[in-house]
Amino acid sequence: MLIYWHKRDFRLLDNPALNLSLELCRSNNLEFLPIIGLETDLINNPKTSSEYGIFYQYGFAQAVIPLVNNYQYFGIRAGVFVSPFLEYLEILQAKESIKFLVSHQEHGTDGTYTRDKAVQKFCNTHNIIWHQIPSSGVIRGLIDRDTRDKLVKKYFSSTTLKLPSFEGIEQFVALDNTAALASIERIKDTTIKNNPALQSTSEKSALACLESFVTDRARNYRGGISSPNKAITSGSRLSQYLAFGSISLRYVNQFFWNHIKQTTDSKIQAGLLGAMQRLHWREHFIQRLETSPNMADVAIHPDYDKITYNNQYFDQYKTGQTGEPLIDACIRCLLATGFINFRMRAMLVSYGVFGLDIDWRDLGRFLGTIFLDYEPGIHWSQIQMQSGITGINTIRVYSPHKQLLNQDPDCIFVKKWVPELSNLTPLQIQDYLTSSLNQLTGGNYPNPVVNFILASKINKAKTYGIKSKTTKESSHLVFLKHGSRKPRSKTKLQAKPKSNPKAKQANKKPAPIESGLQSQELF
């Protein structure tokens, strides 16, 4: 038997690991079983629970239930489990000998890395060959970052894979999925009832979102992604689909490229080019975590681990009660929708660390629970960068008051998410540093818990104190291991697919699904 293990790659289209699984089944005359699971040991482990909170479980359910139905469409019954992965694997091994285990390469924190080492040990003990297939521009075992760009360009330009054929594939009859599917359905239904603004994470929704971006929304991408009011439609909104693997980065990149060549709308072209650059940076940051999977606990520049923090106002931060209108609006928006744009995320981290003196590790774990698009590599790279502890990036401190004036001058976003302020004028809200919002709202909204200007000055001094003592040699070592090799302004992707006579016709007009099954037929 061959088991294909879906690990945050909840899709059928452009899935190299799935394609290899089917090839191995045919060439070795093996039964095929795709399995998908909610790993309860990761959910219940204090070290990993923040990564697998209710928003992750919701996103998992939204992606997996349609995936199970799509397999059913092809006559394949997927195995579904709600348990530790190794427990489920042991049950399957007892039913029938497993020859191959196939999955994509996962780039996670120490929690998933530890789990994978245990899985490898199990495979070695039972003579199971485990193939872990690259499915992104992140390179496992990368030693020389100077060679990385060529390898990444090779991935981005390689031909995307069509939907695989399941014809002639013999299936292993899985265990009863009824209880597991019912549990996953309950998670989805309960979460969407409490958080109706959450996006879907299914493959079909990913393809629809991609189509709407390239044909319309990309027009406002440049100049529209900094404001929390505009970014909700001007941004690609593909991040949660990429995080759950409902669509591949390569497919998105080439879909962008094909549309750039076809459209005559210069604003859409500019927006798509801007979005493509960010795909490159996405892989750059995930590469950091692949190189240092302990980034959730240890600063990539070890000198900064000497900084101590005081989490006195963490509870006010987590509930959106800091007295900073834009900060509180962003937190409440995240608690309801799981999404906020990048600039606001950077501000939330900056304010948490430099304003409230919250430990970046605790801050990162909390934010990881309320980002529907939580991607460990991006998340922890950005947490460390915005906390000023990398030793190779500029220390930036975002003023919540300045961001309010620049990004929400009419206080539309603030009034939506902080209804206590809805009856005040924009000027009254903007003057919160010199007046009392607590008094203006009849005690319904707090004044700022700290004086941000004074607090940030003190907390910046701690970080700069470390920075001034670090040697050029130690920072250079961090750069060699984690630094980008080209200026941001010159970063471009080799997006055009390699010339391929067979693929040329398919690439002539990009389609959501390049096979007999169209996107509207997906569940």
Coordinates of C-alpha atoms in Angstrom, one line a residue:
M1 CA 0.0 0.0 0.0
L2 CA 1.0 3.6 -0.6
I3 CA -0.1 6.4 1.7
Y4 CA -0.3 9.9 0.5
W5 CA -0.3 12.3 3.5
H6 CA -1.8 15.7 2.9
K7 CA 0.3 18.1 5.1
R8 CA -1.1 21.6 4.5
D9 CA -1.3 20.9 0.7
F10 CA -5.1 20.5 0.5
R11 CA -5.5 20.5 -3.2
L12 CA -5.4 18.3 -6.3
L13 CA -4.1 20.7 -8.9
D14 CA -0.4 21.2 -9.3
N15 CA 0.5 18.9 -6.5
P16 CA 3.8 17.1 -7.2
A17 CA 3.6 14.8 -4.2
L18 CA 0.2 13.6 -5.3
N19 CA 1.3 13.0 -8.8
L20 CA 4.3 11.0 -7.6
S21 CA 2.1 8.9 -5.4
L22 CA 0.0 7.8 -8.3
E23 CA 3.0 7.1 -10.5
L24 CA 4.5 4.9 -7.7
C25 CA 1.1 3.1 -7.3
R26 CA 1.0 2.3 -11.0
S27 CA 4.6 1.2 -11.4
N28 CA 4.6 -0.9 -8.2
N29 CA 1.0 -2.2 -8.5
L30 CA 0.1 -0.8 -5.1
E31 CA -3.2 0.3 -3.5
F32 CA -3.5 4.0 -2.9
L33 CA -4.8 5.8 0.2
P34 CA -4.7 9.6 0.6
I35 CA -5.0 10.6 4.3
I36 CA -5.9 13.9 5.9
G37 CA -5.9 14.6 9.6
L38 CA -6.4 17.0 12.4
E39 CA -3.5 16.1 14.7
T40 CA -4.7 16.3 18.3
D41 CA -1.2 16.0 19.8
L42 CA -0.2 19.2 18.1
I43 CA -3.4 20.9 19.2
N44 CA -3.0 19.9 22.8
N45 CA 0.8 20.4 23.1
P46 CA 1.4 23.8 24.9
K47 CA 4.4 24.3 22.6
T48 CA 2.4 24.0 19.4
S49 CA -1.2 24.7 20.4
S50 CA -1.0 28.3 19.3
E51 CA -0.3 27.2 15.8
Y52 CA -3.3 24.8 15.8
G53 CA -5.9 27.0 17.5
I54 CA -9.5 27.3 16.5
F55 CA -8.8 29.4 13.4
Y56 CA -6.4 26.8 12.1
Q57 CA -9.0 24.1 12.8
Y58 CA -11.6 26.1 11.0
G59 CA -9.3 26.6 8.0
F60 CA -8.4 23.0 8.0
A61 CA -12.1 22.0 8.0
Q62 CA -13.0 24.4 5.3
A63 CA -10.2 23.1 3.0
V64 CA -10.5 19.4 3.9
I65 CA -14.2 18.7 3.6
P66 CA -14.3 19.8 -0.1
L67 CA -11.1 17.9 -0.7
V68 CA -12.6 14.7 0.6
N69 CA -15.6 15.3 -1.8
N70 CA -13.3 16.0 -4.7
Y71 CA -11.6 12.7 -4.1
Q72 CA -15.0 11.1 -4.0
Y73 CA -15.8 12.6 -7.4
F74 CA -12.9 10.5 -8.8
G75 CA -14.0 7.4 -6.9
I76 CA -11.4 7.7 -4.2
R77 CA -12.2 7.5 -0.6
A78 CA -9.7 9.5 1.5
G79 CA -8.8 8.4 5.0
V80 CA -9.7 11.1 7.6
F81 CA -8.5 11.1 11.2
V82 CA -8.7 13.3 14.3
S83 CA -5.8 11.9 16.4
P84 CA -2.0 11.9 16.5
F85 CA -0.6 11.1 13.1
L86 CA 1.6 8.3 14.3
E87 CA -1.4 6.5 16.0
Y88 CA -3.3 6.5 12.8
L89 CA -0.2 5.3 10.8
E90 CA 0.2 2.4 13.3
I91 CA -3.4 1.4 12.7
L92 CA -3.0 1.4 9.0
Q93 CA 0.3 -0.5 9.2
A94 CA -1.5 -3.2 11.2
K95 CA -4.2 -3.5 8.5
E96 CA -1.8 -3.8 5.6
S97 CA 1.9 -3.4 5.0
I98 CA 2.9 0.1 3.9
K99 CA 5.6 0.3 1.2
F100 CA 5.6 4.0 0.6
L101 CA 4.6 7.1 2.5
V102 CA 4.6 10.3 0.4
S103 CA 4.1 13.9 1.5
H104 CA 5.3 17.3 0.5
Q105 CA 8.1 19.0 2.4
E106 CA 6.7 20.9 5.3
H107 CA 8.5 23.9 6.6
G108 CA 7.3 24.3 10.2
T109 CA 8.5 25.1 13.7
D110 CA 10.2 22.7 16.1
G111 CA 6.8 21.1 16.8
T112 CA 6.3 19.7 13.4
Y113 CA 10.0 19.1 12.9
T114 CA 10.0 16.9 16.1
R115 CA 6.9 15.0 14.8
D116 CA 8.5 14.4 11.5
K117 CA 11.6 12.9 13.1
A118 CA 9.3 10.5 15.0
V119 CA 7.6 9.6 11.7
Q120 CA 10.9 9.0 10.1
K121 CA 11.9 6.7 12.9
F122 CA 8.7 4.7 12.5
C123 CA 9.3 4.4 8.8
N124 CA 12.8 3.2 9.3
T125 CA 11.6 0.6 11.8
H126 CA 8.9 -0.8 9.4
N127 CA 11.0 -0.5 6.2
I128 CA 8.7 2.2 4.8
I129 CA 10.2 4.5 2.2
W130 CA 9.1 8.1 2.9
H131 CA 9.3 10.5 0.0
Q132 CA 9.1 14.2 1.0
I133 CA 8.6 16.2 -2.2
P134 CA 9.5 19.9 -2.6
S135 CA 6.5 22.0 -3.5
S136 CA 7.8 25.5 -3.2
G137 CA 10.8 27.7 -3.7
V138 CA 12.1 26.8 -0.2
I139 CA 15.2 24.6 -0.4
R140 CA 15.8 22.0 2.3
G141 CA 19.5 21.6 3.3
L142 CA 20.4 24.9 1.7
I143 CA 24.0 25.7 2.7
D144 CA 24.9 28.6 0.3
R145 CA 22.3 31.3 0.1
D146 CA 24.2 32.8 -2.9
T147 CA 22.9 30.0 -5.0
R148 CA 19.3 30.2 -3.8
D149 CA 17.9 32.7 -6.3
K150 CA 18.7 30.5 -9.3
L151 CA 17.0 27.5 -7.6
V152 CA 13.9 29.6 -6.7
K153 CA 13.7 30.9 -10.3
K154 CA 13.9 27.3 -11.6
Y155 CA 10.9 26.4 -9.4
F156 CA 8.8 29.4 -10.4
S157 CA 9.4 28.8 -14.1
S158 CA 8.8 25.1 -14.1
T159 CA 5.6 23.8 -15.7
T160 CA 2.6 23.5 -13.5
L161 CA 0.9 20.1 -13.2
K162 CA -2.6 19.4 -14.4
L163 CA -5.2 17.5 -12.4
P164 CA -3.9 13.9 -12.1
S165 CA -5.7 11.0 -13.5
F166 CA -6.9 8.3 -11.1
E167 CA -7.8 5.9 -13.8
G168 CA -6.6 2.4 -13.1
I169 CA -5.7 3.2 -9.5
E170 CA -6.6 0.5 -7.0
Q171 CA -7.8 1.9 -3.7
F172 CA -7.1 0.7 -0.2
V173 CA -10.5 0.8 1.7
A174 CA -9.9 3.2 4.5
L175 CA -11.2 2.9 8.0
D176 CA -14.6 4.4 8.9
N177 CA -14.4 8.2 8.5
T178 CA -17.8 9.0 9.9
A179 CA -16.8 10.1 13.4
A180 CA -13.7 12.1 12.2
L181 CA -15.7 13.9 9.5
A182 CA -18.5 14.7 11.9
S183 CA -16.0 16.2 14.3
I184 CA -14.5 18.3 11.6
E185 CA -17.9 19.4 10.4
R186 CA -18.8 20.5 13.9
I187 CA -15.6 22.6 14.2
K188 CA -16.5 24.3 10.9
D189 CA -20.1 25.0 11.7
T190 CA -19.4 26.2 15.3
T191 CA -16.6 28.5 14.2
I192 CA -18.4 30.1 11.3
K193 CA -21.4 30.6 13.5
N194 CA -19.3 32.6 15.9
N195 CA -17.1 34.2 13.2
P196 CA -19.3 34.6 10.1
A197 CA -16.7 36.9 8.4
L198 CA -14.1 34.2 8.1
Q199 CA -13.0 33.4 4.6
S200 CA -13.1 29.9 3.1
T201 CA -9.9 28.0 2.5
S202 CA -11.1 25.5 -0.1
E203 CA -9.4 24.9 -3.5
K204 CA -12.4 26.1 -5.4
S205 CA -12.5 29.3 -3.4
A206 CA -8.8 29.8 -4.0
L207 CA -9.2 29.6 -7.8
A208 CA -12.2 32.0 -7.7
C209 CA -10.2 34.4 -5.5
L210 CA -7.2 34.3 -7.9
E211 CA -9.5 34.9 -10.9
S212 CA -11.1 37.9 -9.3
F213 CA -7.8 39.4 -8.4
V214 CA -6.2 39.2 -11.8
T215 CA -9.3 40.4 -13.7
D216 CA -10.3 43.3 -11.4
R217 CA -8.9 43.8 -7.9
A218 CA -5.3 43.9 -8.9
R219 CA -6.0 47.3 -10.5
N220 CA -6.0 48.9 -7.0
Y221 CA -3.2 46.8 -5.5
R222 CA -0.5 49.5 -5.7
G223 CA -1.5 52.2 -3.3
G224 CA -4.3 50.1 -1.9
I225 CA -2.7 47.6 0.4
S226 CA -1.5 49.8 3.2
S227 CA -4.9 51.0 4.4
P228 CA -7.0 48.5 6.4
N229 CA -10.1 49.9 4.6
K230 CA -8.8 49.3 1.1
A231 CA -6.6 46.2 1.5
I232 CA -9.5 43.9 2.1
T233 CA -10.4 44.2 -1.6
S234 CA -7.2 45.6 -3.1
G235 CA -4.9 42.9 -1.7
S236 CA -4.8 39.5 -3.4
R237 CA -6.4 37.8 -0.4
L238 CA -4.6 34.6 -1.4
S239 CA -2.6 34.3 1.8
Q240 CA -4.8 31.8 3.6
Y241 CA -5.1 29.6 0.5
L242 CA -1.3 29.5 0.2
A243 CA -1.0 28.8 3.9
F244 CA -3.3 25.8 3.7
G245 CA -1.9 24.7 0.3
S246 CA -5.3 25.0 -1.4
I247 CA -3.4 26.5 -4.3
S248 CA 0.3 26.3 -5.2
L249 CA 2.7 29.3 -5.3
R250 CA 3.9 28.2 -8.7
Y251 CA 0.4 28.1 -10.1
V252 CA -0.4 31.6 -8.7
N253 CA 2.9 33.0 -10.1
Q254 CA 2.3 31.7 -13.6
F255 CA -1.4 32.7 -13.6
F256 CA -0.2 36.2 -12.8
W257 CA 2.4 36.1 -15.5
N258 CA 0.0 34.8 -18.1
H259 CA -2.5 37.5 -17.3
I260 CA 0.1 40.3 -17.4
K261 CA 0.9 39.2 -21.0
Q262 CA -2.8 39.2 -22.0
T263 CA -4.2 42.3 -20.4
T264 CA -3.9 45.8 -21.7
D265 CA -4.8 47.4 -18.4
S266 CA -1.6 48.9 -17.1
K267 CA -2.9 49.2 -13.6
I268 CA -3.6 45.5 -13.4
Q269 CA -0.2 44.8 -14.9
A270 CA 1.5 46.9 -12.2
G271 CA -0.6 45.4 -9.5
L272 CA 0.3 41.8 -10.6
L273 CA 4.0 42.6 -10.9
G274 CA 3.9 44.0 -7.3
A275 CA 2.1 40.9 -6.0
M276 CA 4.6 38.7 -7.8
Q277 CA 7.5 40.4 -6.0
R278 CA 5.9 39.6 -2.7
L279 CA 5.8 35.9 -3.7
H280 CA 9.5 36.0 -3.9
W281 CA 9.8 37.6 -0.4
R282 CA 7.3 35.0 0.9
E283 CA 9.7 32.2 0.0
H284 CA 12.7 34.2 1.4
F285 CA 11.2 34.4 4.8
I286 CA 10.0 30.7 4.9
Q287 CA 13.6 29.8 4.0
R288 CA 14.7 31.4 7.3
L289 CA 12.5 29.0 9.3
E290 CA 13.6 26.0 7.2
T291 CA 17.2 26.9 8.2
S292 CA 16.3 27.7 11.8
P293 CA 13.2 25.9 12.9
N294 CA 13.5 27.2 16.5
M295 CA 12.7 30.8 15.4
A296 CA 9.6 30.8 17.6
D297 CA 11.8 30.5 20.7
V298 CA 15.2 31.9 19.8
A299 CA 16.3 35.1 18.2
I300 CA 18.2 34.5 14.9
H301 CA 20.8 36.8 16.4
P302 CA 21.5 35.2 19.8
D303 CA 22.6 38.5 21.4
Y304 CA 19.0 39.7 21.4
D305 CA 17.9 36.8 23.6
K306 CA 19.4 38.8 26.5
I307 CA 16.5 41.4 26.4
T308 CA 13.9 41.0 29.1
Y309 CA 10.2 42.0 28.8
N310 CA 7.3 42.9 31.0
N311 CA 3.9 41.5 29.9
Q312 CA 1.9 43.8 32.2
Y313 CA -0.6 44.9 29.6
F314 CA -0.8 41.7 27.5
D315 CA -4.4 41.1 28.5
Q316 CA -5.5 44.5 27.3
Y317 CA -3.7 43.9 24.1
K318 CA -5.3 40.5 23.5
T319 CA -8.8 41.9 24.0
G320 CA -8.5 45.2 22.1
Q321 CA -8.6 47.4 25.2
T322 CA -5.3 49.3 25.0
G323 CA -6.9 52.7 24.5
E324 CA -5.1 53.0 21.1
P325 CA -8.1 53.1 18.7
L326 CA -6.3 51.7 15.7
I327 CA -4.5 49.0 17.7
D328 CA -7.8 47.9 19.3
A329 CA -9.7 48.0 16.0
C330 CA -7.0 45.7 14.3
I331 CA -7.1 43.2 17.2
R332 CA -10.9 43.1 17.2
C333 CA -10.9 42.7 13.4
L334 CA -8.5 39.8 13.6
L335 CA -10.6 38.1 16.3
A336 CA -13.6 38.3 14.0
T337 CA -12.1 37.7 10.6
G338 CA -8.6 36.3 10.9
F339 CA -7.3 38.9 8.5
I340 CA -5.6 42.3 8.6
N341 CA -3.2 43.8 6.1
F342 CA 0.6 43.7 6.4
R343 CA 1.2 47.3 7.5
M344 CA -1.3 46.9 10.4
R345 CA 0.3 43.6 11.4
A346 CA 3.7 45.3 11.5
M347 CA 2.2 48.0 13.6
L348 CA 0.6 45.5 16.0
V349 CA 4.0 43.8 16.6
S350 CA 5.9 47.0 16.9
Y351 CA 3.4 48.4 19.4
G352 CA 3.3 45.2 21.4
V353 CA 7.0 45.1 21.8
F354 CA 8.1 48.7 21.9
G355 CA 4.9 50.2 23.3
L356 CA 3.8 47.6 25.8
D357 CA 7.1 45.7 26.3
I358 CA 5.5 42.3 25.5
D359 CA 7.8 39.4 25.0
W360 CA 8.0 38.8 21.2
R361 CA 7.6 35.1 21.7
D362 CA 4.3 35.4 23.6
L363 CA 3.1 38.1 21.2
G364 CA 3.9 35.9 18.2
R365 CA 2.1 32.9 19.7
F366 CA -1.0 34.9 20.4
L367 CA -1.1 36.5 16.9
G368 CA -0.5 33.1 15.4
T369 CA -3.8 31.9 16.9
I370 CA -5.8 34.7 15.2
F371 CA -4.2 34.8 11.8
L372 CA -6.3 32.6 9.5
D373 CA -3.4 32.7 7.1
Y374 CA -0.8 31.8 9.7
E375 CA 2.3 30.6 7.8
P376 CA 5.1 29.7 10.3
G377 CA 8.0 30.9 8.2
I378 CA 6.5 34.3 7.3
H379 CA 5.0 34.8 10.8
W380 CA 8.1 34.2 12.9
S381 CA 10.4 36.0 10.5
Q382 CA 8.2 39.1 10.6
I383 CA 7.7 38.8 14.4
Q384 CA 11.5 38.9 14.8
M385 CA 12.0 41.7 12.2
Q386 CA 9.3 44.0 13.6
S387 CA 10.6 43.3 17.1
G388 CA 14.1 44.6 16.1
I389 CA 16.0 41.4 17.1
T390 CA 17.4 40.1 13.8
G391 CA 20.6 42.2 13.9
I392 CA 20.5 42.6 10.1
N393 CA 17.3 44.5 9.6
T394 CA 16.4 48.2 10.3
I395 CA 14.7 48.7 13.6
R396 CA 11.3 50.2 12.8
V397 CA 8.8 51.5 15.3
Y398 CA 5.3 52.3 14.1
S399 CA 3.4 55.0 15.8
P400 CA -0.3 53.9 16.2
H401 CA -1.4 57.6 16.2
K402 CA 0.5 58.4 13.0
Q403 CA -0.9 55.3 11.3
L404 CA -4.4 56.3 12.3
L405 CA -3.9 59.7 10.7
N406 CA -2.4 58.3 7.5
Q407 CA -4.3 55.0 7.0
D408 CA -7.7 55.7 8.5
P409 CA -8.1 59.5 8.5
D410 CA -11.9 59.3 8.5
C411 CA -11.9 56.7 11.3
I412 CA -14.1 54.4 9.2
F413 CA -12.2 51.3 10.2
V414 CA -11.9 52.3 13.8
K415 CA -15.6 53.0 14.1
K416 CA -16.5 49.7 12.5
W417 CA -14.5 47.6 15.0
V418 CA -14.6 49.8 18.1
P419 CA -18.3 50.7 18.3
E420 CA -17.7 52.5 21.6
L421 CA -16.3 55.3 19.4
S422 CA -18.9 55.3 16.7
N423 CA -20.7 58.4 17.9
L424 CA -17.5 60.5 18.0
T425 CA -16.2 62.6 15.2
P426 CA -13.0 61.6 13.4
L427 CA -11.3 64.7 15.0
Q428 CA -12.4 63.7 18.5
I429 CA -11.0 60.2 17.9
Q430 CA -7.7 61.5 16.4
D431 CA -7.2 63.8 19.4
Y432 CA -7.1 60.9 21.9
L433 CA -3.6 61.8 23.0
T434 CA -4.6 65.2 24.3
S435 CA -8.2 64.5 25.3
S436 CA -10.0 61.7 27.2
L437 CA -11.8 59.1 25.1
N438 CA -12.8 57.5 28.4
Q439 CA -14.7 60.7 29.3
L440 CA -16.1 61.3 25.9
T441 CA -17.6 57.8 25.8
G442 CA -19.0 57.9 29.3
G443 CA -16.4 55.4 30.6
N444 CA -17.1 52.8 27.8
Y445 CA -13.6 53.0 26.2
P446 CA -10.2 53.3 28.1
N447 CA -7.6 55.9 27.7
P448 CA -4.2 54.6 26.5
V449 CA -2.7 52.2 29.0
V450 CA 0.8 53.7 28.3
N451 CA 2.3 56.8 26.9
F452 CA 3.5 55.4 23.7
I453 CA 6.2 58.0 23.0
L454 CA 7.8 57.6 26.4
A455 CA 7.4 53.8 26.5
S456 CA 8.8 53.2 23.0
K457 CA 11.8 55.4 23.8
I458 CA 12.6 53.3 26.9
N459 CA 12.0 50.0 25.1
K460 CA 13.9 51.0 21.9
A461 CA 16.9 51.8 24.2
K462 CA 17.0 48.2 25.3
T463 CA 17.2 47.0 21.8
Y464 CA 19.7 49.6 20.6
G465 CA 21.7 48.8 23.7
I466 CA 22.2 45.2 22.4
K467 CA 22.7 46.4 18.8
S468 CA 25.5 48.8 19.8
K469 CA 27.4 45.9 21.4
T470 CA 27.0 43.4 18.6
T471 CA 30.0 42.9 16.5
K472 CA 30.0 43.3 12.7
E473 CA 31.3 39.7 12.5
S474 CA 28.3 38.3 14.4
S475 CA 25.8 40.3 12.3
H476 CA 27.6 39.2 9.2
L477 CA 27.2 35.5 10.2
V478 CA 23.4 36.1 10.6
F479 CA 23.4 37.7 7.1
L480 CA 25.2 34.8 5.5
K481 CA 22.6 32.4 7.0
H482 CA 19.4 34.5 6.6
G483 CA 20.0 37.6 4.6
S484 CA 18.6 38.4 1.1
R485 CA 21.2 38.6 -1.6
K486 CA 19.6 41.4 -3.7
P487 CA 18.2 44.8 -3.1
R488 CA 14.4 44.9 -2.7
S489 CA 14.0 47.4 -5.5
K490 CA 15.7 45.0 -8.0
T491 CA 13.9 41.8 -6.9
K492 CA 12.2 40.2 -9.8
L493 CA 10.9 36.7 -10.4
Q494 CA 11.6 34.6 -13.4
A495 CA 7.9 34.0 -13.8
K496 CA 7.7 32.9 -17.4
P497 CA 7.4 29.1 -17.7
K498 CA 10.0 27.3 -19.7
S499 CA 9.2 26.8 -23.3
N500 CA 7.4 23.5 -23.6
P501 CA 5.6 22.6 -26.9
K502 CA 3.0 20.5 -25.0
A503 CA 2.4 23.1 -22.4
K504 CA 2.4 26.0 -24.8
Q505 CA -1.2 25.6 -25.9
A506 CA -2.4 25.1 -22.3
N507 CA -0.6 28.3 -21.3
K508 CA -2.0 30.3 -24.2
K509 CA -5.1 31.1 -22.1
P510 CA -4.8 30.5 -18.4
A511 CA -7.6 28.5 -17.0
P512 CA -8.4 27.8 -13.3
I513 CA -8.2 24.1 -14.0
E514 CA -6.2 22.7 -16.9
S515 CA -8.1 19.4 -17.3
G516 CA -11.5 17.9 -17.9
L517 CA -12.7 19.0 -14.4
Q518 CA -13.5 22.7 -14.3
S519 CA -13.3 24.8 -11.2
Q520 CA -17.1 25.2 -11.0
E521 CA -17.3 21.4 -10.6
L522 CA -15.1 21.4 -7.5
F523 CA -16.8 21.3 -4.2

